CSV table of C-alpha atoms and ligand atoms in Angstrom, one decimal:
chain,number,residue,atom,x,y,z
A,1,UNK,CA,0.0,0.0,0.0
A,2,UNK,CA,1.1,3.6,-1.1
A,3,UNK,CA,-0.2,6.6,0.6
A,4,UNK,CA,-0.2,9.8,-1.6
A,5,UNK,CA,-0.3,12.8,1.3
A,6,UNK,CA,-0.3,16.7,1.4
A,7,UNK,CA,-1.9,17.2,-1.7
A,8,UNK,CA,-5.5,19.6,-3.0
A,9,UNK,CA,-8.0,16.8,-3.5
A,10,UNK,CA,-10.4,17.6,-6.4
A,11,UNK,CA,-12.4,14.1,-5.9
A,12,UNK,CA,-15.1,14.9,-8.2
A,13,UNK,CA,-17.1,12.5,-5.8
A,14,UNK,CA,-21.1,12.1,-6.3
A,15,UNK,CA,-22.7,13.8,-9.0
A,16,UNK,CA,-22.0,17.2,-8.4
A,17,UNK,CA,-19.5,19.8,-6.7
A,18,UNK,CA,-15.2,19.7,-6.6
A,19,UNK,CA,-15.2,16.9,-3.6
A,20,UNK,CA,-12.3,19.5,-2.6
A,21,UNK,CA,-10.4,17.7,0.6
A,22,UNK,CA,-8.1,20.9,1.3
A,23,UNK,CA,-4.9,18.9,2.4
A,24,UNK,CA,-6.1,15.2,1.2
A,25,UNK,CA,-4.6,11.9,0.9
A,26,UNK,CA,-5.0,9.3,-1.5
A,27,UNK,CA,-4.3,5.0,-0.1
A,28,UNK,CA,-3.4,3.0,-3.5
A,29,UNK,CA,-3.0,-0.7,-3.2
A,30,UNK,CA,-0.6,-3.0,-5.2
A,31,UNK,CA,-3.3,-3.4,-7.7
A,32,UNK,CA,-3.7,0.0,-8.6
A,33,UNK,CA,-6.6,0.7,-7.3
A,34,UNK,CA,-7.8,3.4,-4.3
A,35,UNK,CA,-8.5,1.9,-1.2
A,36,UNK,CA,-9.5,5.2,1.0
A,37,UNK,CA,-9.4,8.4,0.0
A,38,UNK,CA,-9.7,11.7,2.6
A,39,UNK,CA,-8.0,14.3,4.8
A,40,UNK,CA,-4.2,13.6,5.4
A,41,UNK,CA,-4.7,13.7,9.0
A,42,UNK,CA,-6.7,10.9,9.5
A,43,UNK,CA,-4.9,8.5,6.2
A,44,UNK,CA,-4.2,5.1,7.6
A,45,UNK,CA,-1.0,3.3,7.8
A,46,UNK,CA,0.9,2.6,4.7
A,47,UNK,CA,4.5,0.9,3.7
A,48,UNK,CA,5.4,3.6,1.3
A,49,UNK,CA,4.2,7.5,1.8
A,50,UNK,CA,4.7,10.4,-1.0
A,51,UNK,CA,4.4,14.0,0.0
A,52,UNK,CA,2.7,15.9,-2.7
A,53,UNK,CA,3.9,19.0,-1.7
A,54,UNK,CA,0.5,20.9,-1.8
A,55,UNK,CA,-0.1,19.6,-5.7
A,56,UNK,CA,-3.9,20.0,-6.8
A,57,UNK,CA,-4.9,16.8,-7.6
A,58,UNK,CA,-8.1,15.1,-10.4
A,59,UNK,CA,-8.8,12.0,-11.4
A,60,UNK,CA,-6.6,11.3,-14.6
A,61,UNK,CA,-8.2,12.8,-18.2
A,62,UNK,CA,-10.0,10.8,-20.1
A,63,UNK,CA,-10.3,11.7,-24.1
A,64,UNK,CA,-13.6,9.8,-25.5
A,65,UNK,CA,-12.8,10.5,-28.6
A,66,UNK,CA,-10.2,11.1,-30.6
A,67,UNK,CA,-9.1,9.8,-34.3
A,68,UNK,CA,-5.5,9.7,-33.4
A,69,UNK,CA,-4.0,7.3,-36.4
A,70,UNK,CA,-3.8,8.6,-39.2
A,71,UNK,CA,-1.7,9.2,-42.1
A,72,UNK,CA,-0.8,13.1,-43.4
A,73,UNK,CA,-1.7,16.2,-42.4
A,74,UNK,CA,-4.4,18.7,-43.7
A,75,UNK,CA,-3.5,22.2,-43.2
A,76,UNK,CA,-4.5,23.5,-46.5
A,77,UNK,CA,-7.5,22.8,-45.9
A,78,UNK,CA,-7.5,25.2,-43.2
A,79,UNK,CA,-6.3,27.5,-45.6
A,80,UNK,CA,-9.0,26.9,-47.8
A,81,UNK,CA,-11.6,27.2,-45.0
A,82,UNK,CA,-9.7,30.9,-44.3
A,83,UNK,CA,-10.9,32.0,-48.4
A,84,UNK,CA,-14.3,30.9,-47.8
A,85,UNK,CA,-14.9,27.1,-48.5
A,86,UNK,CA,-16.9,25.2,-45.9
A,87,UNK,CA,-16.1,21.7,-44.3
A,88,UNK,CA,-19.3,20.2,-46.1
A,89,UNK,CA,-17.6,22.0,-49.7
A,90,UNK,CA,-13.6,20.7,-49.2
A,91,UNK,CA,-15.6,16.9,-48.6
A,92,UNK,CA,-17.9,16.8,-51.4
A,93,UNK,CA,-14.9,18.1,-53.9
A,94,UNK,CA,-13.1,14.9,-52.5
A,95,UNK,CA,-10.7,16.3,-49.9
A,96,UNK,CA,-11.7,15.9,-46.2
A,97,UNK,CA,-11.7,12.6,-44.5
A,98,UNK,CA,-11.5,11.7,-48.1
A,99,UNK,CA,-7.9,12.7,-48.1
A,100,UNK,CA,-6.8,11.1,-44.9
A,101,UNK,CA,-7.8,8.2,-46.1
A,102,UNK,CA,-5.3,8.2,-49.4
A,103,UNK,CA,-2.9,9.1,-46.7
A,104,UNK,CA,-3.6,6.6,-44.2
A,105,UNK,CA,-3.7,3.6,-46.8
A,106,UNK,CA,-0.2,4.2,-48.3
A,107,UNK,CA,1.1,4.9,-44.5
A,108,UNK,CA,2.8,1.6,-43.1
A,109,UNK,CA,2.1,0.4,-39.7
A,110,UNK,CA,5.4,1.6,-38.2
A,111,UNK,CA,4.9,5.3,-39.5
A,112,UNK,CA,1.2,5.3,-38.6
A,113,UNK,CA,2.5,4.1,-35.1
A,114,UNK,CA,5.4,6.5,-34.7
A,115,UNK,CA,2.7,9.6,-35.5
A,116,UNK,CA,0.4,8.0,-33.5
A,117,UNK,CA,2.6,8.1,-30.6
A,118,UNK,CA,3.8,11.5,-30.3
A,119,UNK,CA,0.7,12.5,-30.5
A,120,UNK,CA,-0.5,10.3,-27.6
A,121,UNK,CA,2.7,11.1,-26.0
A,122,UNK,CA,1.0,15.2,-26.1
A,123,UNK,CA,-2.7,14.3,-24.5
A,124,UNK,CA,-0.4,12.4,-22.1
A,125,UNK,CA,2.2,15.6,-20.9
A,126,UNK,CA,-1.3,17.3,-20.1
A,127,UNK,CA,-2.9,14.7,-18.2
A,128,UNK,CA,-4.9,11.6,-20.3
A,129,UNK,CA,-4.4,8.7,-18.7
A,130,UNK,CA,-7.3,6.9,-20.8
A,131,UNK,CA,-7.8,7.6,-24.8
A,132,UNK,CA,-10.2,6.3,-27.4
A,133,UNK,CA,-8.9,6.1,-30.6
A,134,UNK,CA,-11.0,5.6,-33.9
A,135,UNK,CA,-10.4,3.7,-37.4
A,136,UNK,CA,-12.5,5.0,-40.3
A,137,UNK,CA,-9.8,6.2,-42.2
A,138,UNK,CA,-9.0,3.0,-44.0
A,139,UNK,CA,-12.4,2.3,-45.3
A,140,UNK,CA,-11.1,-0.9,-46.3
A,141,UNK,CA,-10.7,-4.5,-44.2
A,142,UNK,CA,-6.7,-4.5,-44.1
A,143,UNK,CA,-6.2,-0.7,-43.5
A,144,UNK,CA,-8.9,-0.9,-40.5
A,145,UNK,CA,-7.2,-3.5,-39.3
A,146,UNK,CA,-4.0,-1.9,-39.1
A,147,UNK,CA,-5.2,1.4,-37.8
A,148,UNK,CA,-6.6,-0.6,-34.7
A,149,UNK,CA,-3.9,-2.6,-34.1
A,150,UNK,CA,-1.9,0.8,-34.4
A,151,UNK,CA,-4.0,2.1,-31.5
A,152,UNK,CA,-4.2,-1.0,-29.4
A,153,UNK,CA,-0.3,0.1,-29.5
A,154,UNK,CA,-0.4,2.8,-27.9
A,155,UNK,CA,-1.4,1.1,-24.5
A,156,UNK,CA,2.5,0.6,-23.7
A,157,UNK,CA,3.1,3.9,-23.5
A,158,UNK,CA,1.2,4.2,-19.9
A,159,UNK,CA,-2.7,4.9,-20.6
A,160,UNK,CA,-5.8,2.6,-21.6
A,161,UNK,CA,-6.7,3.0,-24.6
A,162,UNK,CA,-10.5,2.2,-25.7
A,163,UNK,CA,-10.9,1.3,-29.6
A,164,UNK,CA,-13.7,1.8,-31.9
A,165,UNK,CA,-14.7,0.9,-35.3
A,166,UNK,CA,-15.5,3.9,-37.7
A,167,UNK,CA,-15.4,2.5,-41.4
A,168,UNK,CA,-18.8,3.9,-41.9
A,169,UNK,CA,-17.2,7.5,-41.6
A,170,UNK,CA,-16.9,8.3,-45.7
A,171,UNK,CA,-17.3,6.5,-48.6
A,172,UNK,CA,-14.1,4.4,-49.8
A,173,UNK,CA,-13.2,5.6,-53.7
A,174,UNK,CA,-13.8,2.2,-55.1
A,175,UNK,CA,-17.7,1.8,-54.1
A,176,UNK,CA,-20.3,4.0,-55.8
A,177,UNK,CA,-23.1,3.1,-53.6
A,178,UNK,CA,-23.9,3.3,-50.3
A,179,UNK,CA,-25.9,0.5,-49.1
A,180,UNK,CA,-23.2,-1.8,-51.1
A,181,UNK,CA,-20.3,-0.1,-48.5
A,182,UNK,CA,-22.1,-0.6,-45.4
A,183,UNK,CA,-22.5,-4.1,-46.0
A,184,UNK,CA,-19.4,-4.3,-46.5
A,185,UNK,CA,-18.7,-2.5,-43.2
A,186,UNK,CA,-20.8,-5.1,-41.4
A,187,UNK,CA,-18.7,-7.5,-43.2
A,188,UNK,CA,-15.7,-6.8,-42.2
A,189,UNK,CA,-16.9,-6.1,-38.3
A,190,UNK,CA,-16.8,-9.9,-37.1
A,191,UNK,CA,-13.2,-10.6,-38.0
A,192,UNK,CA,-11.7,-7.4,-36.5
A,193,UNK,CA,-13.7,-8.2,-33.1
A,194,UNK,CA,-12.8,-11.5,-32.9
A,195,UNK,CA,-9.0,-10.5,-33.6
A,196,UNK,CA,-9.7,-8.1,-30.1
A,197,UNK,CA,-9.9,-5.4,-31.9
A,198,UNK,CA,-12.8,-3.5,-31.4
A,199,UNK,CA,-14.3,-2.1,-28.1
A,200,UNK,CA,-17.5,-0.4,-29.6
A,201,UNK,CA,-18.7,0.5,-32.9
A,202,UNK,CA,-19.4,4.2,-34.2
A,203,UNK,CA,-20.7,5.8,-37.6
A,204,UNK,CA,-20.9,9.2,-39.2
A,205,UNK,CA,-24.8,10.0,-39.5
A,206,UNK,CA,-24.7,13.2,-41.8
A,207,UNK,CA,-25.9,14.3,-45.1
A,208,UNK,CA,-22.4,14.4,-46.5
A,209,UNK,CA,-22.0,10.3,-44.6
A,210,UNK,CA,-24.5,7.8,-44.4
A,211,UNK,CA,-28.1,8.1,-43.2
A,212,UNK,CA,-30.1,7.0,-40.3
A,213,UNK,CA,-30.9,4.2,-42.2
A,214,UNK,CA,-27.8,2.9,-43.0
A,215,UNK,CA,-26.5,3.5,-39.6
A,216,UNK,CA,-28.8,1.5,-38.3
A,217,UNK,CA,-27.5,-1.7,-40.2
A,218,UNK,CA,-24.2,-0.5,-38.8
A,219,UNK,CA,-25.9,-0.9,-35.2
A,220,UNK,CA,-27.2,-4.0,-35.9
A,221,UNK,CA,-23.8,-5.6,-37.1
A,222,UNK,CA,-22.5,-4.5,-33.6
A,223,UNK,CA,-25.6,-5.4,-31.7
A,224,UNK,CA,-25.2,-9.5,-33.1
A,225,UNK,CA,-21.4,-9.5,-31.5
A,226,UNK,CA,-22.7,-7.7,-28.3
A,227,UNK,CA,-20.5,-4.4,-28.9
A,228,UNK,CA,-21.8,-1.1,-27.5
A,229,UNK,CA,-22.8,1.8,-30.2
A,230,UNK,CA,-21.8,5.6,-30.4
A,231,UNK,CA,-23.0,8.6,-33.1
A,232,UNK,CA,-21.5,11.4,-34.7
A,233,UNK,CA,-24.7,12.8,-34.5
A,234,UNK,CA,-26.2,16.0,-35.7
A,235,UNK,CA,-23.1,17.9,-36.1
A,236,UNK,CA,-23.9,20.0,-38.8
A,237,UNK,CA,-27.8,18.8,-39.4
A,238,UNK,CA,-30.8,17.2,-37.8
A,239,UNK,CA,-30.7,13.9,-39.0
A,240,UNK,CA,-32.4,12.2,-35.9
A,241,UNK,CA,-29.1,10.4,-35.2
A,242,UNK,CA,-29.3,10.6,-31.6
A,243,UNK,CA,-33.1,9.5,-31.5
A,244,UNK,CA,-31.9,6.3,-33.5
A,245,UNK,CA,-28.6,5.8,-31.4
A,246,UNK,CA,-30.9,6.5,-28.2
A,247,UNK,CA,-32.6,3.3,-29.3
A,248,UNK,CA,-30.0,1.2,-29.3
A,249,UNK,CA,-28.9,2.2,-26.3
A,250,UNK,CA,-25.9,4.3,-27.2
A,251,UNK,CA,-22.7,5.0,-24.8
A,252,UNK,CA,-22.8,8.3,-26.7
A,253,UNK,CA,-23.9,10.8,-29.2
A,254,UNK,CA,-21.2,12.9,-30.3
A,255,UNK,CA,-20.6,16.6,-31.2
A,256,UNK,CA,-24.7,17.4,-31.3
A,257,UNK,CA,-24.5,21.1,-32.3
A,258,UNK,CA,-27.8,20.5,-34.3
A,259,UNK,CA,-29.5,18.6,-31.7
A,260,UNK,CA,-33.4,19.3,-31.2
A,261,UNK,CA,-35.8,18.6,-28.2
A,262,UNK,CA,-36.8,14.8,-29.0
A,263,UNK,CA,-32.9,14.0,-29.7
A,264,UNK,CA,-32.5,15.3,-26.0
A,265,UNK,CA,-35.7,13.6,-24.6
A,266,UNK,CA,-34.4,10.3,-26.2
A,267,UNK,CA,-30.7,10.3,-25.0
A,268,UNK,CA,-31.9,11.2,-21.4
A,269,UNK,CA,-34.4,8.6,-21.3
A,270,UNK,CA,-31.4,6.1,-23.1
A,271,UNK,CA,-29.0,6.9,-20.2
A,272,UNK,CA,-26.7,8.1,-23.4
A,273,UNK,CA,-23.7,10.4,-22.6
A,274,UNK,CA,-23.5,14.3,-25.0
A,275,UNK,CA,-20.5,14.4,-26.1
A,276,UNK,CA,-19.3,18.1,-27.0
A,277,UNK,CA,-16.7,18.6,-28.8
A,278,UNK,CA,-15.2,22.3,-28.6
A,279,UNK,CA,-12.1,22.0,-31.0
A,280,UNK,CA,-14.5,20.9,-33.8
A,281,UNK,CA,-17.0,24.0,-33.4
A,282,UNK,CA,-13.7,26.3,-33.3
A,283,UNK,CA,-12.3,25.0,-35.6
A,284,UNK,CA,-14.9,25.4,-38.2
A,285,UNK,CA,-16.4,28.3,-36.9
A,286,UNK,CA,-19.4,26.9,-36.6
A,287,UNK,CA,-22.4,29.3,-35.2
A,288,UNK,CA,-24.6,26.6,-34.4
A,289,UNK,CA,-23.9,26.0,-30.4
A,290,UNK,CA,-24.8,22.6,-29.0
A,291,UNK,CA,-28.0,23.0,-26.7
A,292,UNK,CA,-26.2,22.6,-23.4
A,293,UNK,CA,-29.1,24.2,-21.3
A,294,UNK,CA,-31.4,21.7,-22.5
A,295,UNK,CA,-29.4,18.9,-22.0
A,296,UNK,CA,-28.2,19.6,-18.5
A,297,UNK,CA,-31.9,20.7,-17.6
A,298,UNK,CA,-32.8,16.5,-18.9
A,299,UNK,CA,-29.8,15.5,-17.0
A,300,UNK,CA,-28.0,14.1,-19.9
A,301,UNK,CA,-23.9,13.8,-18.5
A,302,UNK,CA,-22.0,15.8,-21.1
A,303,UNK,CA,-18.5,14.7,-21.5
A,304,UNK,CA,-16.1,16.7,-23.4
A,305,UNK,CA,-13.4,15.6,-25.6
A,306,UNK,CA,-10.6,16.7,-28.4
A,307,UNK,CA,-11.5,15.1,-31.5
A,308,UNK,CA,-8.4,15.8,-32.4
A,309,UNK,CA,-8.1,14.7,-36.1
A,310,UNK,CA,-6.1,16.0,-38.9
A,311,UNK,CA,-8.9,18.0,-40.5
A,312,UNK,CA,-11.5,19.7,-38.3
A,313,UNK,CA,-9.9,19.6,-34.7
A,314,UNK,CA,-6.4,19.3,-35.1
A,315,UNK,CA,-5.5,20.1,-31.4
A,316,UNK,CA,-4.0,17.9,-28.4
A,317,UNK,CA,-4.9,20.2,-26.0
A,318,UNK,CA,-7.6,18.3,-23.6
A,319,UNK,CA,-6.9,21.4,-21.7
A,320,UNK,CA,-7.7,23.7,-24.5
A,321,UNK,CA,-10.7,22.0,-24.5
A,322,UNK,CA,-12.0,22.8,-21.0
A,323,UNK,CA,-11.5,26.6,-21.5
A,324,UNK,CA,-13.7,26.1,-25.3
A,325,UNK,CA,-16.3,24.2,-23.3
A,326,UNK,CA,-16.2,27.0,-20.8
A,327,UNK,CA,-16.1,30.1,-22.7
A,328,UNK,CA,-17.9,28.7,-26.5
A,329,UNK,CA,-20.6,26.6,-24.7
A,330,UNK,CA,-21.0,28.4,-21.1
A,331,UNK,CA,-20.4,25.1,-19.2
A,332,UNK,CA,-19.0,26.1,-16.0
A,333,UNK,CA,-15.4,25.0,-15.3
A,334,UNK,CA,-16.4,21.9,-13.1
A,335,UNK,CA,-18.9,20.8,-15.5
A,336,UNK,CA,-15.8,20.7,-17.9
A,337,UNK,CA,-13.9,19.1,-16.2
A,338,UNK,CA,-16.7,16.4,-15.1
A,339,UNK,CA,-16.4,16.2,-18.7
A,340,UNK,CA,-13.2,15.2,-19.1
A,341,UNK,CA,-13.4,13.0,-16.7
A,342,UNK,CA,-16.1,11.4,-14.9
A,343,UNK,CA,-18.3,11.4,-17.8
A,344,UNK,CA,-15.8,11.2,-20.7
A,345,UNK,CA,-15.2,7.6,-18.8
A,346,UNK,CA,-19.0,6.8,-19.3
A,347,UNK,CA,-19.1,7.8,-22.6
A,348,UNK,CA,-16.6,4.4,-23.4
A,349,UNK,CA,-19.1,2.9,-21.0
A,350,UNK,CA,-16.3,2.8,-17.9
A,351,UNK,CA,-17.4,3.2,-14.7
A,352,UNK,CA,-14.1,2.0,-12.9
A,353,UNK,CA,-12.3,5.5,-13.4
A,354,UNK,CA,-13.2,9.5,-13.2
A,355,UNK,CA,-13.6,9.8,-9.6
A,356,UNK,CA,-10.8,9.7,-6.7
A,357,UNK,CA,-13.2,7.2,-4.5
A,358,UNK,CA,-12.5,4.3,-3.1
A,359,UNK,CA,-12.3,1.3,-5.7
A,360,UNK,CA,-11.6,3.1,-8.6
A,361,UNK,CA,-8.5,2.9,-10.4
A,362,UNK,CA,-5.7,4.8,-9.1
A,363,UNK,CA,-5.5,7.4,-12.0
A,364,UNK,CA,-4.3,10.7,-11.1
A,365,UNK,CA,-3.0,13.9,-11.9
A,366,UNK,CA,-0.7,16.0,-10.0
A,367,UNK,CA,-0.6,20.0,-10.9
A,368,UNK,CA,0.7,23.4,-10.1
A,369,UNK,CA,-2.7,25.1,-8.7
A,370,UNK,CA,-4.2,25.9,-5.7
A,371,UNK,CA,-7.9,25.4,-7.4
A,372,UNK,CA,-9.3,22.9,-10.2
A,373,UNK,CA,-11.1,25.9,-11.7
A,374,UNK,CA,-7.5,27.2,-12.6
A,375,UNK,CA,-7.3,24.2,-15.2
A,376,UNK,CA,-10.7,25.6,-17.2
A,377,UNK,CA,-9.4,29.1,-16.9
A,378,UNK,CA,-6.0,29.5,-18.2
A,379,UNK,CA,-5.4,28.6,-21.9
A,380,UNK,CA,-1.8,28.2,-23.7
A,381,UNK,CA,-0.5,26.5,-20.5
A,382,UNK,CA,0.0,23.5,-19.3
A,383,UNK,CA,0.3,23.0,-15.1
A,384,UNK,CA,0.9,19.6,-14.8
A,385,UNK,CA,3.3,18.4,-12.8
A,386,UNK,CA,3.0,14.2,-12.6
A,387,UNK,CA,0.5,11.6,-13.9
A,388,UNK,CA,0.0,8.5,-11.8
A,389,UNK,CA,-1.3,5.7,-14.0
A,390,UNK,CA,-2.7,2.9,-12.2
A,391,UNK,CA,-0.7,4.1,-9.2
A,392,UNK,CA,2.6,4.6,-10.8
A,393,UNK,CA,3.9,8.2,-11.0
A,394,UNK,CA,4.4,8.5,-14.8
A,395,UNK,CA,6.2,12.2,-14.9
A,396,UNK,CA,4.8,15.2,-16.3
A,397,UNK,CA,5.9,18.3,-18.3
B,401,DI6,N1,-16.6,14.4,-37.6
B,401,DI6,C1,-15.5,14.9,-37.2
B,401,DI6,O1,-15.3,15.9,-36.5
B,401,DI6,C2,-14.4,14.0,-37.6
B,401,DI6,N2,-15.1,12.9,-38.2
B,401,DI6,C3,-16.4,13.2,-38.2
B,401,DI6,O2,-17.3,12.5,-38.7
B,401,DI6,C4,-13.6,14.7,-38.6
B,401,DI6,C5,-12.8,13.8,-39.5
B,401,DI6,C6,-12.0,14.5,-40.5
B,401,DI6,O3,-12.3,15.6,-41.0
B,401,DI6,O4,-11.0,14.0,-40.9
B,402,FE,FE1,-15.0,12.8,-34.5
């Protein structure tokens, strides 16, 4: 047993409010998990003891969604986003995902791996200690395959990392119909899951993707193996994604800007987590904002992630993303960082991690701050000191 003492405990216990324990102390055992959590004065016994030195401590970040693997990079289409041309325009003309996916099939496993990682290495110097990762720029059986082996990968750098199927994200260059591709899709879904490869399946419900319809063969596919769904839903039109998703009882409809009432109604009566996904909105200056009042009102959990991706959210800043959640979609700072946490674990359907409590995993971060709210606040800098993953001190920045 290890005792962490002396430090700003931001436990994020119950459903709401900091769980601040002003000078706090966290018990891990030898298998990682907590085994008491509370003031430092009355911690129990213990073989080994750390002083924290007055550190603020949170439960470790969890990114729910990211497309980390990839292949290129797709900074003219920022430029061309700067003279005028919309996300929806640079896809249709064959760019976009489109792109990444040329790039990504003539990558080999060792380069997609050594990109991957230095980017994972980044969410990791401010604070992830568990990262979803999603294919769906292969859009073919092999390159799939290697972009989930890529991110099963990652997990020996020091985080957990959750993987999820995406090939119904864009149409692949050598089918001309739809219907034809997502069979295909569902095709391809048994092998991958039986190779381990796969902890839940997602698709891109859109008019420039596939349509409610289609997604929901998609579902089904992952239903038959017993995998849990997710949605990009609604992000830049009603489609009634989240209704459908709702009805198979998604972990989580993601980015949600177009959302309505009975998408809302549905995922609150599904149990389904919103994710919101700041970088995305930013990045495309969208003017559309997520209905956060009506999904808090509903009691929907909102997690927030990066989406970080090479086209509309190229950032690695999970911080970043608390201050855009904050100041873009007026959550207040410990709903962000709930976000980033508590619920961006229950968005990969985890319930072993986001919360210092006893019995959860021993995932922790250590920064410079007298105040969690100091994390949402700043921008452009990064106060971490340590990451404990599992109850091993990892380092920090
Ligand atoms: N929505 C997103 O934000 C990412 N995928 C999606 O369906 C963006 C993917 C990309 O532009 O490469
Ligand atoms: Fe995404």
């Amino acid at each position: 047993m290890k005792l962490w003492r002396g430090g700003r405990v931001a436990t994020l216990a119950g459903d709401a409010g900091w769980g601040l324990i002003d000078d706090g102390a966290l018990l891990v055992d030898d298998h990682g998990l907590l085994r008491w959590v509370g003031p430092s004065a009355e911690a129990p016994p213990a073989d080994e003891v750390v002083d924290l030195q007055g550190a603020l401590v949170t439960p470790g970040l969890v990114d729910c969604h990211t497309h980390l693997v990839y292949g290129g990079n797709r900074a003219n289409e920022f430029e061309q986003r700067l003279h005028g041309a919309s996300y929806a325009d640079i896809a249709k003309a064959g760019g976009g995902i489109k792109s990444t996916v040329a790039a990504t099939r003539g990558a080999s496993e060792a380069d997609l791996l050594a990109g991957a990682r230095t980017r994972a290495r980044a969410l990791m110097a401010e604070g992830v200690t568990t990262l979803e990762v999603k294919s769906g720029y292969g859009l073919d059986a092999d390159t799939e395959a290697r972009m989930l082996r890529v991110a099963r990968q990652l997990g020996s750098l020091g985080l957990d990392v959750k993987t999820t199927y995406l090939a119904a994200h864009a149409m692949p260059p050598e089918f001309s119909d739809a219907d034809t591709y997502v069979a295909a899709v569902c095709a391809w879904l048994p092998g991958l899951h039986a190779a381990g490869l796969v902890d839940a399946v997602d698709a891109f419900c859109e008019h420039i993707a596939f349509s409610p319809a289609q997604v929901s063969r998609v579902f089904d596919a992952a239903r038959a193996l017993g995998l849990p769904v997710k949605l990009h839903a609604e992000q830049l039109s009603d489609q009634g994604g989240a209704e459908l998703a709702a009805r198979y009882r998604a972990l989580s409809c993601d980015h949600l800007e177009f959302l309505g009432p009975d998408g809302v109604r549905a995922m609150a009566q599904a149990g389904t987590v919103a994710v919101l996904l700041p970088g995305a909105f930013y990045a495309l200056r969208e003017t559309q904002l997520p209905p956060v009042t009506a999904l808090r009102e509903a009691g929907v959990p909102i997690a927030i992630a990066t989406d970080h991706n090479p086209g509309s959210s190229p950032t690695l800043s999970p911080l970043l993303m608390l201050n855009m959640a904050c100041v873009l979609f007026r959550l207040t700072p410990e709903e962000a960082l709930r976000g980033l946490t508590v619920h961006g674990a229950r968005a990969l359907g985890l319930r072993d991690r986001g919360q210092l409590v006893p019995g959860q995993r021993a995932d922790f971060c250590l920064w410079d701050g007298g105040h969690p709210r100091e994390l949402a606040a700043c921008f452009g800098h990064n106060p971490l000191k340590a990451r404990v993953f599992k109850g091993r001190i990892q380092g920090g920045a």
